[in-house]
Amino acid sequence: MESTAGHVAQELLRQHEGISEPTTFRLLGLDWDLLPGVYAPHLTRSAALYAEWIPYPTGGSLCEIGSGTGYLAVTAAQRGCRYVHATDITSAATENIALNAQRHSVDDRVSVFKGDLFAPLPEGERYDVIFWNSNFVETLDSASGPNTAGTDDLRLAFFDAEYHAHSTFLRDAASRLAPGGRLLLGFTSLGNSAKLTALARDHGWRPKLLRGVSYDTTFGERIHYQLIELLPLAPRHN
């Protein structure tokens, strides 16, 4: 039987299939560009929530992993970040981020990098805040989840095979945080919170819920959206 998380993700993927041409959407009182093949943040409640919940480091730096359309990276620049680095693994998304940075006249403060998680970022660069709205739907292998033509890139926004991406994120994040920096994760009740906690501990972190709210979806499911801060584990005393 299909899991609740898998059901919701597949329904969202079906909605994305209808986006076959460049278009715009309205979010946070602004218009944004949306390219086909890029996760559409206006289709769920989480986008506006995270944009309001993130503690933007005024005058500091923010890195957004998996930025998609770039709405949050742009918002960070608008809210006073000195510079923002936005990454995404797909070409369509990195193009989309650049379009929205230009649309909202923050392309002098938002830099875009194509690649997986932290890999494409400048060597040695550290950030005051790192945020990732993660692909929280766990699958057993890379072939799990829907295989509808044209949705391969979008599947990466929803599905994480055996939480390999989460493990890599937790493993590499410490080397990318500035002293006193904050590591933040967008997550939901559809994710495997027990596995996330175990992976976090394996890599020296403990999850702390900062904000959360529940909403009913149009798919008949109730989802608890969460902003989680990952705090360093206290040093062990031998």
Coordinates of C-alpha atoms in Angstrom, one line a residue:
M1 CA 0.0 0.0 0.0
E2 CA 1.3 3.5 -0.9
S3 CA 2.4 5.6 2.1
T4 CA 0.7 8.9 2.9
A5 CA 3.9 10.8 2.1
G6 CA 4.2 9.0 -1.2
H7 CA 0.5 9.8 -2.0
V8 CA 0.9 13.5 -1.3
A9 CA 4.1 13.7 -3.3
Q10 CA 2.6 12.0 -6.3
E11 CA -0.4 14.3 -6.2
L12 CA 1.9 17.3 -6.2
L13 CA 3.9 15.8 -9.1
R14 CA 0.7 15.5 -11.1
Q15 CA -0.1 19.1 -10.5
H16 CA 3.4 20.1 -11.7
E17 CA 2.8 18.1 -14.9
G18 CA 0.3 20.7 -16.0
I19 CA 3.0 23.4 -16.0
S20 CA 4.5 23.1 -19.4
E21 CA 5.3 26.7 -20.3
P22 CA 7.0 29.5 -18.4
T23 CA 4.5 31.3 -16.2
T24 CA 4.3 33.4 -13.0
F25 CA 2.8 32.9 -9.6
R26 CA 1.9 35.2 -6.7
L27 CA 3.5 34.6 -3.3
L28 CA 4.4 37.0 -0.4
G29 CA 2.6 39.8 -2.2
L30 CA 4.9 39.6 -5.2
D31 CA 5.0 38.0 -8.7
W32 CA 7.6 35.3 -9.4
D33 CA 8.8 33.5 -12.5
L34 CA 8.2 29.8 -12.7
L35 CA 9.8 27.5 -15.3
P36 CA 8.6 24.1 -16.3
G37 CA 10.3 21.3 -14.3
V38 CA 10.9 23.5 -11.2
Y39 CA 9.1 23.0 -7.9
A40 CA 6.2 25.4 -7.7
P41 CA 6.2 26.8 -4.1
H42 CA 2.7 28.3 -4.3
L43 CA 1.2 24.8 -4.5
T44 CA 1.8 24.2 -0.8
R45 CA 1.6 26.2 2.4
S46 CA 5.2 25.6 3.4
A47 CA 6.8 28.2 1.1
A48 CA 5.1 31.3 2.7
L49 CA 5.6 29.8 6.1
Y50 CA 9.4 29.3 5.7
A51 CA 9.8 32.7 4.2
E52 CA 8.3 34.3 7.3
W53 CA 9.9 31.9 9.8
I54 CA 13.6 32.1 8.7
P55 CA 15.7 34.2 11.0
Y56 CA 17.4 36.2 8.3
P57 CA 20.9 37.4 9.3
T58 CA 20.7 41.1 8.6
G59 CA 24.1 42.2 7.2
G60 CA 25.3 38.6 7.1
S61 CA 25.2 35.7 4.8
L62 CA 22.7 33.0 4.0
C63 CA 23.0 29.8 1.9
E64 CA 19.8 28.1 0.6
I65 CA 20.2 24.5 -0.5
G66 CA 17.7 23.3 -3.2
S67 CA 16.5 26.9 -3.9
G68 CA 14.1 26.0 -6.7
T69 CA 12.5 29.2 -8.0
G70 CA 14.7 31.2 -5.6
Y71 CA 11.8 32.9 -3.8
L72 CA 13.4 32.4 -0.4
A73 CA 16.9 33.4 -1.5
V74 CA 15.5 36.6 -3.0
T75 CA 13.5 37.3 0.1
A76 CA 16.6 36.9 2.2
A77 CA 18.3 39.6 0.1
Q78 CA 15.3 41.8 0.4
R79 CA 15.3 41.3 4.2
G80 CA 18.8 42.6 4.6
C81 CA 21.3 39.8 4.0
R82 CA 24.6 41.1 2.7
Y83 CA 24.9 38.2 0.3
V84 CA 23.0 35.0 -0.5
H85 CA 24.3 31.8 -2.2
A86 CA 21.5 29.6 -3.7
T87 CA 22.2 26.1 -5.0
D88 CA 20.1 23.6 -6.9
I89 CA 20.9 20.4 -8.7
T90 CA 18.9 21.1 -11.8
S91 CA 19.6 23.5 -14.7
A92 CA 16.0 24.6 -14.9
A93 CA 16.0 25.7 -11.2
T94 CA 19.3 27.6 -11.4
E95 CA 18.0 29.5 -14.4
N96 CA 14.8 30.1 -12.5
I97 CA 16.6 31.5 -9.4
A98 CA 18.6 33.9 -11.6
L99 CA 15.4 35.1 -13.3
N100 CA 13.7 35.9 -10.0
A101 CA 16.9 37.6 -8.6
Q102 CA 16.8 39.8 -11.7
R103 CA 13.1 40.4 -11.5
H104 CA 13.4 41.7 -8.0
S105 CA 16.7 43.6 -8.5
V106 CA 18.8 41.6 -6.0
D107 CA 21.0 39.8 -8.5
D108 CA 24.0 41.8 -7.1
R109 CA 23.5 40.0 -3.8
V110 CA 22.2 36.6 -4.9
S111 CA 24.7 34.2 -6.5
V112 CA 23.5 30.9 -8.1
F113 CA 25.4 27.6 -8.1
K114 CA 24.4 24.4 -9.9
G115 CA 25.2 21.2 -8.1
D116 CA 24.3 18.8 -5.3
L117 CA 23.9 20.2 -1.8
F118 CA 27.2 22.0 -0.8
A119 CA 29.3 20.6 -3.6
P120 CA 29.1 23.6 -6.0
L121 CA 29.7 26.3 -3.4
P122 CA 33.0 28.3 -3.3
E123 CA 35.7 26.4 -1.4
G124 CA 36.0 27.6 2.2
E125 CA 32.8 29.8 2.1
R126 CA 30.9 29.8 5.4
Y127 CA 27.5 31.2 6.2
D128 CA 25.6 32.7 9.1
V129 CA 22.5 30.8 8.2
I130 CA 22.1 27.6 6.1
F131 CA 18.5 26.5 5.1
W132 CA 17.3 23.5 3.2
N133 CA 13.6 22.8 2.6
S134 CA 14.4 19.1 2.3
N135 CA 13.1 16.3 0.1
F136 CA 11.6 14.6 3.1
V137 CA 9.8 11.7 1.4
E138 CA 12.0 8.7 2.2
T139 CA 12.2 5.9 -0.4
L140 CA 13.9 2.6 -0.3
D141 CA 16.0 3.1 -3.4
S142 CA 16.7 5.6 -6.2
A143 CA 14.0 4.0 -8.4
S144 CA 11.2 4.4 -5.9
G145 CA 8.5 6.9 -6.4
P146 CA 6.7 7.8 -9.6
N147 CA 8.5 7.5 -12.9
T148 CA 6.2 9.8 -15.0
A149 CA 8.1 11.2 -18.0
G150 CA 9.3 14.7 -17.5
T151 CA 9.2 14.5 -13.7
D152 CA 12.7 13.1 -13.0
D153 CA 14.1 16.5 -11.9
L154 CA 11.0 17.3 -9.8
R155 CA 11.2 13.9 -8.1
L156 CA 14.4 15.2 -6.5
A157 CA 12.4 17.9 -4.8
F158 CA 10.3 15.3 -3.0
F159 CA 12.0 11.9 -2.7
D160 CA 15.3 11.0 -0.9
A161 CA 16.4 7.4 -1.4
E162 CA 17.2 6.0 2.1
Y163 CA 17.8 9.6 3.2
H164 CA 21.2 9.7 1.5
A165 CA 20.9 13.4 0.8
H166 CA 19.9 14.1 4.4
S167 CA 22.9 12.2 5.6
T168 CA 25.3 14.1 3.3
F169 CA 23.7 17.4 4.3
L170 CA 24.2 16.7 8.0
R171 CA 27.7 15.4 7.4
D172 CA 29.0 18.4 5.5
A173 CA 27.1 21.3 7.1
A174 CA 29.5 22.0 10.0
S175 CA 32.3 22.9 7.6
R176 CA 30.0 25.4 5.9
L177 CA 28.8 27.3 9.0
A178 CA 30.4 30.5 10.2
P179 CA 31.2 30.7 14.0
G180 CA 27.8 31.0 15.7
G181 CA 26.0 30.1 12.5
R182 CA 22.6 28.4 12.4
L183 CA 21.6 25.3 10.5
L184 CA 17.9 25.1 9.6
L185 CA 15.8 22.4 7.9
G186 CA 12.3 22.6 6.5
F187 CA 10.6 19.3 7.2
T188 CA 7.1 17.9 7.7
S189 CA 5.2 15.2 9.5
L190 CA 5.3 13.2 6.3
G191 CA 9.1 12.7 6.8
N192 CA 10.8 10.1 8.8
S193 CA 11.6 12.1 11.9
A194 CA 13.1 9.1 13.8
K195 CA 15.6 8.5 11.1
L196 CA 16.4 12.2 10.8
T197 CA 17.1 12.3 14.6
A198 CA 19.3 9.2 14.3
L199 CA 21.2 10.6 11.4
A200 CA 21.6 14.0 13.1
R201 CA 23.2 12.3 16.1
D202 CA 25.5 10.3 13.9
H203 CA 26.9 13.5 12.5
G204 CA 27.0 15.5 15.8
W205 CA 23.6 17.3 15.7
R206 CA 20.4 17.3 17.7
P207 CA 17.1 18.5 16.1
K208 CA 15.1 21.2 17.8
L209 CA 11.7 22.3 16.6
L210 CA 11.6 26.1 16.1
R211 CA 8.2 26.6 14.5
G212 CA 5.4 24.3 13.4
V213 CA 1.8 24.5 12.2
S214 CA -0.7 22.0 10.8
Y215 CA -2.9 22.4 7.7
D216 CA -5.3 20.1 5.8
T217 CA -4.3 19.6 2.2
T218 CA -6.4 19.4 -0.9
F219 CA -5.4 15.8 -1.0
G220 CA -7.3 14.9 2.2
E221 CA -4.2 14.7 4.4
R222 CA -3.2 16.8 7.4
I223 CA 0.4 17.9 7.3
H224 CA 2.4 19.4 10.1
Y225 CA 5.0 21.8 8.6
Q226 CA 8.1 22.2 10.7
L227 CA 11.2 24.5 10.8
I228 CA 13.9 22.5 12.6
E229 CA 17.2 23.9 13.9
L230 CA 20.0 21.5 14.1
L231 CA 22.2 22.2 17.1
P232 CA 25.6 20.8 17.8
L233 CA 25.6 18.0 20.4
A234 CA 27.3 18.9 23.6
P235 CA 30.9 17.7 23.7
R236 CA 31.4 14.3 25.4
H237 CA 33.4 14.1 28.6
N238 CA 35.6 11.0 28.9

